[in-house]
Short mmCIF file of N, CA and C in Angstrom, two decimals:
data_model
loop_
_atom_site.label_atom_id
_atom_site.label_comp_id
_atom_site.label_asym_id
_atom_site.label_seq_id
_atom_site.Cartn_x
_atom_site.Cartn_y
_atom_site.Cartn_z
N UNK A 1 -25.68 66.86 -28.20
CA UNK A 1 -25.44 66.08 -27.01
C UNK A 1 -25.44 64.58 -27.34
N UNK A 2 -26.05 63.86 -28.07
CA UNK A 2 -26.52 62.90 -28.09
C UNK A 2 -25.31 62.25 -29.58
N UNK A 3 -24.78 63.04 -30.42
CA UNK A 3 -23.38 62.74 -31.19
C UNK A 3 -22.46 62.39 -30.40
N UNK A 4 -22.65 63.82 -29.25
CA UNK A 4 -21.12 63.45 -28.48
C UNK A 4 -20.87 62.25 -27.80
N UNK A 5 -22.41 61.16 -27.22
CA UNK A 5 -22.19 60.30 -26.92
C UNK A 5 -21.68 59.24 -27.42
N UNK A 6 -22.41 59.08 -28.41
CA UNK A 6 -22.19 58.24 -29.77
C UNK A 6 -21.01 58.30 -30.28
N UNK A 7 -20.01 59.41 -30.18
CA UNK A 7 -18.45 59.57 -30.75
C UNK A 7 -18.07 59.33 -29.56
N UNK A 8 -18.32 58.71 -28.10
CA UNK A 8 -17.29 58.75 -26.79
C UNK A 8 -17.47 57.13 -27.03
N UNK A 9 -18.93 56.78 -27.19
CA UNK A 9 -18.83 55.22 -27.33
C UNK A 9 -18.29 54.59 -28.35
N UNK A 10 -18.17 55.13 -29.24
CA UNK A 10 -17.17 54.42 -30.49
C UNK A 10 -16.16 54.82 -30.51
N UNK A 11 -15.23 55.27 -29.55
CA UNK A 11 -14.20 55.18 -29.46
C UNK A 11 -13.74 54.37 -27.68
N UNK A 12 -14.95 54.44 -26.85
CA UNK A 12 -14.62 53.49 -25.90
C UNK A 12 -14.64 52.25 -25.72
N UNK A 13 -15.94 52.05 -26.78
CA UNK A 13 -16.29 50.39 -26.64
C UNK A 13 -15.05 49.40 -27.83
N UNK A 14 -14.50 50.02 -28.74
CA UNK A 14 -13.06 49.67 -29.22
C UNK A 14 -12.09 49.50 -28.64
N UNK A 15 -11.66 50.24 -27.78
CA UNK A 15 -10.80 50.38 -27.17
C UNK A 15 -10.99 49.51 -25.89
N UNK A 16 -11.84 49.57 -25.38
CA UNK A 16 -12.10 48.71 -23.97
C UNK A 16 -12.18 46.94 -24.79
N UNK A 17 -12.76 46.66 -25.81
CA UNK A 17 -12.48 45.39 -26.28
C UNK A 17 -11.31 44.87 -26.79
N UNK A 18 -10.22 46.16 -27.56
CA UNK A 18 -8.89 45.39 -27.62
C UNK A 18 -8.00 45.47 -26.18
N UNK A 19 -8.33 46.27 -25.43
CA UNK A 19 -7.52 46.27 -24.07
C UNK A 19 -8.24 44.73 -23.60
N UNK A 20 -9.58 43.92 -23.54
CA UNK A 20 -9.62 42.66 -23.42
C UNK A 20 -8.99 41.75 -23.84
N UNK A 21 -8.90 42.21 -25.12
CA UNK A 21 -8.57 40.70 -25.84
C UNK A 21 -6.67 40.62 -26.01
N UNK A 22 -6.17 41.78 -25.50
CA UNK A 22 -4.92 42.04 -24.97
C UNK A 22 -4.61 40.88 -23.51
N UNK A 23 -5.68 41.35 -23.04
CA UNK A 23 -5.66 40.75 -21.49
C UNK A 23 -5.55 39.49 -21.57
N UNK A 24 -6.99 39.14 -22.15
CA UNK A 24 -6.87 37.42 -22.40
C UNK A 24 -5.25 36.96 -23.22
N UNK A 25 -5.40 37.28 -24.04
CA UNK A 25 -3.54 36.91 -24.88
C UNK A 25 -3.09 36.42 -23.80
N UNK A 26 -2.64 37.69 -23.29
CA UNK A 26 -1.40 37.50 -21.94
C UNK A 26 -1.69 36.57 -21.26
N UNK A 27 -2.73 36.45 -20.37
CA UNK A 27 -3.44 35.18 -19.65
C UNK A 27 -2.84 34.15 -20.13
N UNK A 28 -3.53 33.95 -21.61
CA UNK A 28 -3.45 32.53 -22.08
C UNK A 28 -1.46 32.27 -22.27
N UNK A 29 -0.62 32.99 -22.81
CA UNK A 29 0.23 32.97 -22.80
C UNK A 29 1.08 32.38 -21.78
N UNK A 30 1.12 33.56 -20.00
CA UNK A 30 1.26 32.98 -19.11
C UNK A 30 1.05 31.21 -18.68
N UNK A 31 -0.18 31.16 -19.11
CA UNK A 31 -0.72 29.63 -18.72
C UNK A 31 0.11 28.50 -19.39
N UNK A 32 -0.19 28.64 -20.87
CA UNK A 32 0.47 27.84 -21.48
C UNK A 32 2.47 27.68 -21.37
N UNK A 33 2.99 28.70 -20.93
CA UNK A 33 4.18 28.87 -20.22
C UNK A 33 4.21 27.71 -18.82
N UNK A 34 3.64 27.93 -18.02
CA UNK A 34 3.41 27.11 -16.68
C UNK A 34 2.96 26.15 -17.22
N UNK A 35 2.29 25.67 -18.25
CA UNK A 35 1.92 24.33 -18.10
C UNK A 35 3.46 23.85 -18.99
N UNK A 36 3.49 24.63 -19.92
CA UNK A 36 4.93 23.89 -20.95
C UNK A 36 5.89 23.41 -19.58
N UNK A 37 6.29 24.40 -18.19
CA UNK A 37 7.00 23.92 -17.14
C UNK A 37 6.78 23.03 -16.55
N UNK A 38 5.47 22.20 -16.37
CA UNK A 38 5.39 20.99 -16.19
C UNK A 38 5.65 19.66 -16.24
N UNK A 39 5.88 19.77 -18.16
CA UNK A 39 6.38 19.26 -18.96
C UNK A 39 6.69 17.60 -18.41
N UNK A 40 8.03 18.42 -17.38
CA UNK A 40 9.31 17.94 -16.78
C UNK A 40 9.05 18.13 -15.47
N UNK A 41 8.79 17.02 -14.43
CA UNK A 41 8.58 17.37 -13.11
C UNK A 41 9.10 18.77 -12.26
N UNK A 42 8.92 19.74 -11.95
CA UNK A 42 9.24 20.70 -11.37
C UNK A 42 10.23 20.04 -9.89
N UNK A 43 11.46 21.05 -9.82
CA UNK A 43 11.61 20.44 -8.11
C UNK A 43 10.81 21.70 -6.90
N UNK A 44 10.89 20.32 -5.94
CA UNK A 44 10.09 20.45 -5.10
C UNK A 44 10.76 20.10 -3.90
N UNK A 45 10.33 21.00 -2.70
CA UNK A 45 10.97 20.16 -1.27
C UNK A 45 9.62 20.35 -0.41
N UNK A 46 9.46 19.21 0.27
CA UNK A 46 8.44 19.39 1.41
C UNK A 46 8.16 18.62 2.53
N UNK A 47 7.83 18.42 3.44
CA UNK A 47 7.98 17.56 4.65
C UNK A 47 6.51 16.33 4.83
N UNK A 48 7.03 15.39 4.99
CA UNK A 48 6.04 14.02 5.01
C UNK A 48 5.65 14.13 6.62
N UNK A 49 4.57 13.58 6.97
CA UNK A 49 3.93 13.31 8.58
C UNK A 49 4.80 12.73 9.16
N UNK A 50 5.65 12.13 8.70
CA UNK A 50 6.83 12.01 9.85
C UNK A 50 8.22 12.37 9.71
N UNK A 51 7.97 13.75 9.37
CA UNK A 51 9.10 14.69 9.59
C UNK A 51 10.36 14.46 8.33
N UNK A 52 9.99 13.66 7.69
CA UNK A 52 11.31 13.19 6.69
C UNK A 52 11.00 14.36 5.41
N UNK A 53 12.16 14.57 4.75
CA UNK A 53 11.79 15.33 3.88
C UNK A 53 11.72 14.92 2.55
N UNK A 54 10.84 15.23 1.44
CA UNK A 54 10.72 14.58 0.21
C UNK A 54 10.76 15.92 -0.96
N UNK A 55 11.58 15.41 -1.72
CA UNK A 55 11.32 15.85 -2.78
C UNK A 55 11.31 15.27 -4.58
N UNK A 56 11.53 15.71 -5.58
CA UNK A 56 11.20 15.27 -6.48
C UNK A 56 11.83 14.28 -6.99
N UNK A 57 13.35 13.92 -6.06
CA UNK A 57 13.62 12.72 -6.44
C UNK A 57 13.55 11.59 -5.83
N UNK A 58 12.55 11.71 -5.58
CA UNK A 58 11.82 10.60 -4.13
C UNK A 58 12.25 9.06 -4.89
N UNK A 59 12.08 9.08 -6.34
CA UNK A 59 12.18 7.78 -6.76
C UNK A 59 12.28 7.41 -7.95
N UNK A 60 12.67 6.40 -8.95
CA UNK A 60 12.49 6.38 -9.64
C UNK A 60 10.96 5.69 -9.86
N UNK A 61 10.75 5.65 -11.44
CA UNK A 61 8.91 4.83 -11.59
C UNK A 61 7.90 6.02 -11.86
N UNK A 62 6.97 5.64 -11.70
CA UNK A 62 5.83 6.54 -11.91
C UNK A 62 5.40 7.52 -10.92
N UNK A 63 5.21 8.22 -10.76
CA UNK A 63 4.35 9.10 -9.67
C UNK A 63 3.21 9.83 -9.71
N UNK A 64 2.48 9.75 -8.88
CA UNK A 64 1.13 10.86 -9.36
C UNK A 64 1.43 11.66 -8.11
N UNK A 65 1.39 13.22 -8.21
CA UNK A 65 1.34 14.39 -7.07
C UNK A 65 0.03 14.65 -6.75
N UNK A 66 -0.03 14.67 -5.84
CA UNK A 66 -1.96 15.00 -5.42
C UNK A 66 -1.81 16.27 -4.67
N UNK A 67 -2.99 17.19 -5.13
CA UNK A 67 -2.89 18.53 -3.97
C UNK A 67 -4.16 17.76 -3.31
N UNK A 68 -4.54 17.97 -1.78
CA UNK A 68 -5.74 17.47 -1.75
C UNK A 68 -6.40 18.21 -0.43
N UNK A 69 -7.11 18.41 0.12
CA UNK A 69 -8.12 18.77 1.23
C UNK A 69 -8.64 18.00 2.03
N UNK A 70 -8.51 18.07 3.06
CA UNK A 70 -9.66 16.92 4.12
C UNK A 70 -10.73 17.38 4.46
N UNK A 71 -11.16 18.47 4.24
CA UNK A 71 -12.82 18.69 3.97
C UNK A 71 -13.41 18.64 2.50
N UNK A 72 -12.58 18.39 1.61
CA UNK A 72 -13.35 18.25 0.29
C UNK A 72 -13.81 16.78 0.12
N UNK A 73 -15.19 17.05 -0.79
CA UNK A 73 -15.94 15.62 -1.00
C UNK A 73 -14.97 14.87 -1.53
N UNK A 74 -14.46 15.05 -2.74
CA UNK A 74 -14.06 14.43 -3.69
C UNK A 74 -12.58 14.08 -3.33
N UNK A 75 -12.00 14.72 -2.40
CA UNK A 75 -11.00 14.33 -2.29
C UNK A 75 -11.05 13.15 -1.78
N UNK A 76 -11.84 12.91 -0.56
CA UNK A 76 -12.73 11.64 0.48
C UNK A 76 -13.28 10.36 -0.49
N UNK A 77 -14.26 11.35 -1.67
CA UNK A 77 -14.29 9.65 -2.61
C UNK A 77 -13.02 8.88 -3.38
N UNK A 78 -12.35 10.11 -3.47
CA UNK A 78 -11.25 9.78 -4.35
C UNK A 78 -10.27 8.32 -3.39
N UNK A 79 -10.19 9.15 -2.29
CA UNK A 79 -8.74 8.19 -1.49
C UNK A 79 -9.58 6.69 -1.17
N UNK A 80 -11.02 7.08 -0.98
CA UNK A 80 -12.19 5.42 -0.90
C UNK A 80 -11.91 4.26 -1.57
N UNK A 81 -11.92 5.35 -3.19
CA UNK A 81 -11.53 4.00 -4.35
C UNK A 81 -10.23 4.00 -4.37
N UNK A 82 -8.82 4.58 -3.74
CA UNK A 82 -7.65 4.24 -3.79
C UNK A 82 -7.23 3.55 -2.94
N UNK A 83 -7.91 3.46 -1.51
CA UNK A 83 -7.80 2.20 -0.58
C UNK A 83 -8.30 1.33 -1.34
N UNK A 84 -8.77 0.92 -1.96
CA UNK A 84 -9.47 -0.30 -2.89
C UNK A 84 -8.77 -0.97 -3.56
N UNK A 85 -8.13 0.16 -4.39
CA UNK A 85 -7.52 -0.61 -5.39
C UNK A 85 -5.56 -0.23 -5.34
N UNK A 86 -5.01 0.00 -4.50
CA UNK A 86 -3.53 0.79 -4.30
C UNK A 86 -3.06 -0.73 -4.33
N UNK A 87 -3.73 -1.88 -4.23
CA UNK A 87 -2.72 -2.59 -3.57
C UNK A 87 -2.44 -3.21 -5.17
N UNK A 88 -3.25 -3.20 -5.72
CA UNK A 88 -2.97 -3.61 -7.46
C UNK A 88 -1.85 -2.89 -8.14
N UNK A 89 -1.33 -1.54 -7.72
CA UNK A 89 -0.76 -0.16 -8.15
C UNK A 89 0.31 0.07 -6.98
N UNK A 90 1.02 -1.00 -7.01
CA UNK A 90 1.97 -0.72 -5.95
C UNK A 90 3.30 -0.06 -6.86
N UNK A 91 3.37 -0.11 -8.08
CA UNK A 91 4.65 0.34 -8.78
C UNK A 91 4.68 1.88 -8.97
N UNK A 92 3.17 2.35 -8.85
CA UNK A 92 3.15 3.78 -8.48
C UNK A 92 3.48 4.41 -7.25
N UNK A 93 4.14 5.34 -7.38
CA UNK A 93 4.52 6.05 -6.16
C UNK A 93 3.13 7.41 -5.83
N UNK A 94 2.74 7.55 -4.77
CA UNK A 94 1.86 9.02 -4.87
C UNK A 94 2.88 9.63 -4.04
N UNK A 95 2.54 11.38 -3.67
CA UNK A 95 2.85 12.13 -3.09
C UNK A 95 1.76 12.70 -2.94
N UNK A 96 1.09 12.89 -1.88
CA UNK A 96 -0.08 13.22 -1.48
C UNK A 96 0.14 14.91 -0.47
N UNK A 97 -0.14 16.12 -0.99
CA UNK A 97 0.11 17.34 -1.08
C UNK A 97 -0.90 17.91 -0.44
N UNK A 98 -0.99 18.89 0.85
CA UNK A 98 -2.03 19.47 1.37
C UNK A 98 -1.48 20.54 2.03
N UNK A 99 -2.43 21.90 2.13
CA UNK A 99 -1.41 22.90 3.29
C UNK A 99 -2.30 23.29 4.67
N UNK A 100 -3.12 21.86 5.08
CA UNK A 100 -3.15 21.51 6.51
C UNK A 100 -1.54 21.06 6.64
N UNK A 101 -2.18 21.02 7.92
CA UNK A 101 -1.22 20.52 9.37
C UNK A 101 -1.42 19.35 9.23
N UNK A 102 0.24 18.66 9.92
CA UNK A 102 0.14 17.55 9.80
C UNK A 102 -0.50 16.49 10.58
N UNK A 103 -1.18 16.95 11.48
CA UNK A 103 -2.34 16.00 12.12
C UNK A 103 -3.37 15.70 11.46
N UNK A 104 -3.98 16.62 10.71
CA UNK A 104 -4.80 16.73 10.07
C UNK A 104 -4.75 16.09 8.67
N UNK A 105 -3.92 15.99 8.01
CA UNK A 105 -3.09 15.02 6.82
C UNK A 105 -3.22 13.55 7.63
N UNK A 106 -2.46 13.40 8.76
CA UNK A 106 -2.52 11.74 9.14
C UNK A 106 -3.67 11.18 9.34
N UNK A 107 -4.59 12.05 10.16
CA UNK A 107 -6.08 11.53 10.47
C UNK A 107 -6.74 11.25 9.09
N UNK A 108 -6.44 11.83 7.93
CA UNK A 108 -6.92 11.80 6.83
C UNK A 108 -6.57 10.81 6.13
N UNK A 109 -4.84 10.50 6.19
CA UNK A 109 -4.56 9.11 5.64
C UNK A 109 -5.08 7.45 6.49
N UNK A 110 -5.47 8.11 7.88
CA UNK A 110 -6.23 6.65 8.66
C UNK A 110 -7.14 6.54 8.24
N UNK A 111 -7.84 6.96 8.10
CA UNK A 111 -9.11 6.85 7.69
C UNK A 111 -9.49 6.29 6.54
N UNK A 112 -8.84 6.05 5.71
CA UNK A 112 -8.40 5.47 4.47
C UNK A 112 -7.59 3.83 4.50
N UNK A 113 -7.31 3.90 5.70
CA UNK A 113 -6.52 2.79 5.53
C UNK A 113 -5.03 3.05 4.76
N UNK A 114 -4.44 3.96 4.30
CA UNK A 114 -3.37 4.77 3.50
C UNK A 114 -2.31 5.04 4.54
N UNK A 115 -2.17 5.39 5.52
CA UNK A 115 -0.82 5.47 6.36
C UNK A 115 0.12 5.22 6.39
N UNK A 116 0.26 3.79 5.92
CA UNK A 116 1.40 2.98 6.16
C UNK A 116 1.93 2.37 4.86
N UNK A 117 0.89 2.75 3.73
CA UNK A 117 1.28 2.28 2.29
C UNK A 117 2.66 2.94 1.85
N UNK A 118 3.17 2.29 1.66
CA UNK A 118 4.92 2.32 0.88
C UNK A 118 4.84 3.02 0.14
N UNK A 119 3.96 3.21 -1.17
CA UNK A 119 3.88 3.75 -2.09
C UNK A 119 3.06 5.45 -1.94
N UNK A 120 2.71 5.39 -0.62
CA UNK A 120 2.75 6.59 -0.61
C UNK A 120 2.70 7.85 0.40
N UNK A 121 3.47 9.51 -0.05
CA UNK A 121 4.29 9.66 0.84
C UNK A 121 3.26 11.03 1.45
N UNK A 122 2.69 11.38 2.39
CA UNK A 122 1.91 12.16 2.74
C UNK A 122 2.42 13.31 3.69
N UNK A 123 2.30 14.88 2.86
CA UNK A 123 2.72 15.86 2.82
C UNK A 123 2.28 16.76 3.35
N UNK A 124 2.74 17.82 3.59
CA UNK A 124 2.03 19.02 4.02
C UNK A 124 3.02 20.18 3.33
N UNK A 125 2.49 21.26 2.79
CA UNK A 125 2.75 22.51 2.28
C UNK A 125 2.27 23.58 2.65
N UNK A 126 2.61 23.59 4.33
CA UNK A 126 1.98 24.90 4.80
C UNK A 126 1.97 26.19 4.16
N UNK A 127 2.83 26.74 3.11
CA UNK A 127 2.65 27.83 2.45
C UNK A 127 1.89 27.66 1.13
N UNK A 128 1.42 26.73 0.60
CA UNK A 128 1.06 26.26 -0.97
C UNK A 128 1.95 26.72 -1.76
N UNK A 129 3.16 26.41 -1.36
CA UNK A 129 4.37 26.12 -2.55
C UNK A 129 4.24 25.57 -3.75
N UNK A 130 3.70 24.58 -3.29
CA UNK A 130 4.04 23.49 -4.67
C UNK A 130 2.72 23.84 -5.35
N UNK A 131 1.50 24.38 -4.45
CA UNK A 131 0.43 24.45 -4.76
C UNK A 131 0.74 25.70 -6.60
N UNK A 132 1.16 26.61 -6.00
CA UNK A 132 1.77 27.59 -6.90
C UNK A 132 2.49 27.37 -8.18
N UNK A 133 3.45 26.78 -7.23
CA UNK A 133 4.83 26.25 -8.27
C UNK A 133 4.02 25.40 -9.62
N UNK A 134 3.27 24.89 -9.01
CA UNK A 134 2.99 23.61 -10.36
C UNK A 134 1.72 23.91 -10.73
N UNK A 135 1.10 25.48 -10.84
CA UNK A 135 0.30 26.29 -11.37
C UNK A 135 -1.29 25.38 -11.06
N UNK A 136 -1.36 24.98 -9.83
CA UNK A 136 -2.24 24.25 -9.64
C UNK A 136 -4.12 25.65 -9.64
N UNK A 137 -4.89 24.85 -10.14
CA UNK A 137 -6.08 25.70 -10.03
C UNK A 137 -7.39 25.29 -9.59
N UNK A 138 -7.32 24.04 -8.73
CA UNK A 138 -8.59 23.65 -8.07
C UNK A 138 -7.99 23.08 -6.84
N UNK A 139 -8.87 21.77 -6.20
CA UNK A 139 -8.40 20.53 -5.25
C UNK A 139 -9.68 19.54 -5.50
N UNK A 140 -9.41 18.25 -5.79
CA UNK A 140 -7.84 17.88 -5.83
C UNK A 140 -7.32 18.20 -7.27
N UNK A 141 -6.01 17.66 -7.21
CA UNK A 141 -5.21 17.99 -8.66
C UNK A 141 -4.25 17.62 -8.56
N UNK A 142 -4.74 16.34 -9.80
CA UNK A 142 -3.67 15.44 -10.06
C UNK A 142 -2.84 15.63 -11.35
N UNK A 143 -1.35 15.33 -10.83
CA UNK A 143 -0.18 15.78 -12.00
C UNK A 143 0.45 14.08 -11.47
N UNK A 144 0.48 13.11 -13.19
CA UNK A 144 1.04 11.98 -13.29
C UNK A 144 2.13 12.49 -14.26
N UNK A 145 3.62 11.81 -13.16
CA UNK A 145 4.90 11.65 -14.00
C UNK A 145 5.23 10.04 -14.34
N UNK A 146 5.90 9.77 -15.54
CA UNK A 146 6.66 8.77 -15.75
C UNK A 146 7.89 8.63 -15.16
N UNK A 147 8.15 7.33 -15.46
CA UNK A 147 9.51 6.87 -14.93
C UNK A 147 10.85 7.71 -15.64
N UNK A 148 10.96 8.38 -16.55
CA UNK A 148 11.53 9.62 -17.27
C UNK A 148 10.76 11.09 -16.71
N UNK A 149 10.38 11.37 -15.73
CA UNK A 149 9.62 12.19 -14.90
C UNK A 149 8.80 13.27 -16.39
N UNK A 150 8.62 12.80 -16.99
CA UNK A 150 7.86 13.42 -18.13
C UNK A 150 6.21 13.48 -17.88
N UNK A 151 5.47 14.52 -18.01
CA UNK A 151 4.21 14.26 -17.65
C UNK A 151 3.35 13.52 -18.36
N UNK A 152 2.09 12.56 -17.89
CA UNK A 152 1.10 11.98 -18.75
C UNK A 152 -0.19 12.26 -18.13
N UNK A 153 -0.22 12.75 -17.22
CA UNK A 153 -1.54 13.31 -16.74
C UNK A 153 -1.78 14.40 -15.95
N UNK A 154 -2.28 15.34 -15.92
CA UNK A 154 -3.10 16.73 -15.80
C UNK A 154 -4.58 16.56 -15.27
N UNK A 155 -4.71 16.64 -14.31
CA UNK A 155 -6.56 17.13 -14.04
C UNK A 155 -6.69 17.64 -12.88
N UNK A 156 -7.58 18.34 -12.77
CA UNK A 156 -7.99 18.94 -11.49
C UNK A 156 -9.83 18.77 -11.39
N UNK A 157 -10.29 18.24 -10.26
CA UNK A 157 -11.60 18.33 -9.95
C UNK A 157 -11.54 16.63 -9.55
N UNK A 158 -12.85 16.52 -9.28
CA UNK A 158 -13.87 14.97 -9.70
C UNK A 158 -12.97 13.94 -10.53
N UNK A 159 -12.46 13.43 -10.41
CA UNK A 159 -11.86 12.06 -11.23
C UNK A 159 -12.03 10.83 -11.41
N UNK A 160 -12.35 9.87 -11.53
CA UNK A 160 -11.83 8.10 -11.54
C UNK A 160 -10.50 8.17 -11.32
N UNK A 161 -10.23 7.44 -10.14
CA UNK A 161 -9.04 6.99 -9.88
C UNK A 161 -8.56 6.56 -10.93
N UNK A 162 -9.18 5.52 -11.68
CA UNK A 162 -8.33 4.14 -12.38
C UNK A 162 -8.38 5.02 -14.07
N UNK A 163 -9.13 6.35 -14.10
CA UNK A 163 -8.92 6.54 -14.75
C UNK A 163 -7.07 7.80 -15.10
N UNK A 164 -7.34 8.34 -13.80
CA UNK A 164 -5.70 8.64 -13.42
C UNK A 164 -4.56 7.43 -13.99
N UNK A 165 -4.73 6.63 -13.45
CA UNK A 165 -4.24 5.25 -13.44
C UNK A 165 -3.77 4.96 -14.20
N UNK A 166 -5.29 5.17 -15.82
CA UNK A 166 -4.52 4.90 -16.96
C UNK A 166 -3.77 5.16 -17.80
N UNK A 167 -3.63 6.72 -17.32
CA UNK A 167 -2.82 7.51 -18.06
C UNK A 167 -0.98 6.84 -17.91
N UNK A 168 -0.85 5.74 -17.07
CA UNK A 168 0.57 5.19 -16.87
C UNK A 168 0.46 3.88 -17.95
N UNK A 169 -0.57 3.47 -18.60
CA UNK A 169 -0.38 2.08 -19.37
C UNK A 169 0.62 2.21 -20.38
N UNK A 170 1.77 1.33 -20.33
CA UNK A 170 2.66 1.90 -21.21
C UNK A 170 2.39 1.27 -22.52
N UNK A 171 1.34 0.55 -22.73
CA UNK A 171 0.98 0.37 -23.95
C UNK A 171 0.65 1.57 -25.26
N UNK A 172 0.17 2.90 -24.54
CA UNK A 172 -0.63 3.63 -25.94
C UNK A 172 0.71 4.15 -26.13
#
């Protein structure tokens, strides 16, 4: 009795660890696929708080895409220090990405003082389209394009603004 176990587990606990490390592969594979699609700004269509529609060729210049939440902390500290400092960073464009409603997006950009800034265009993605599309995996989550819509920045969570920011110095 006690062989037969011993011959079921050495042949299950093998087998159940390469069927893992199968799994993970694929995972990682997938991922690195979606992020290689990044690369290059993905297109995108989606509607701004006042009804206009935007998508990825909103402009030429820099852009940072924001997914973001109006009940998350960080999203709230985040836009604090970008009322602060946006007016230094006017050559950046944002697109500011959420799949509230758009009342709920505007009350979020007043509050900020952000509403009426030029530079940036505040969204709603009631289905999390883009949320998907651009393999997003937290909030907030920021994706910075260049003026060649090529990517230079990636993060999701807790950030420094200015450290977003720097990822546009065209010095390095």
């Amino acid at each position: 009795m006690k062989n037969k176990r011993l011959k079921t587990l050495a042949i299950i606990i093998p087998i159940s660890f390469i069927g893992i490390m199968i799994y993970l592969f694929i995972n990682f594979q997938n991922k690195q696929e979606k992020v290689e699609t990044l690369q290059n700004i993905p297109s995108f269509s989606v509607t701004d708080i006042n009804g206009k529609i935007i998508t990825q060729k909103i402009s030429t210049g820099n852009k940072l895409l924001v997914y973001f939440d109006t009940q998350c902390e960080f999203c709230h500290a985040e836009m604090e220090a970008l009322s602060k400092i946006n007016h230094l960073y006017k050559d950046i464009k944002w697109i500011m990405f959420s799949s509230q409603n758009i009342e709920e997006i505007r009350k979020f950009a007043i509050k900020y003082s952000l509403q009426n800034s030029e530079n940036i265009k505040w969204c709603t993605d009631p289905k999390s389209e883009v949320y998907s599309k651009f393999a997003m995996k937290g909030i907030p989550y920021f994706l910075g394009y260049n003026s060649q819509n090529k990517l230079v920045h990636r993060s999701t969570g807790a950030i420094n603004i200015e450290k977003v920011l720097a990822s546009f110095d065209e010095k390095k």
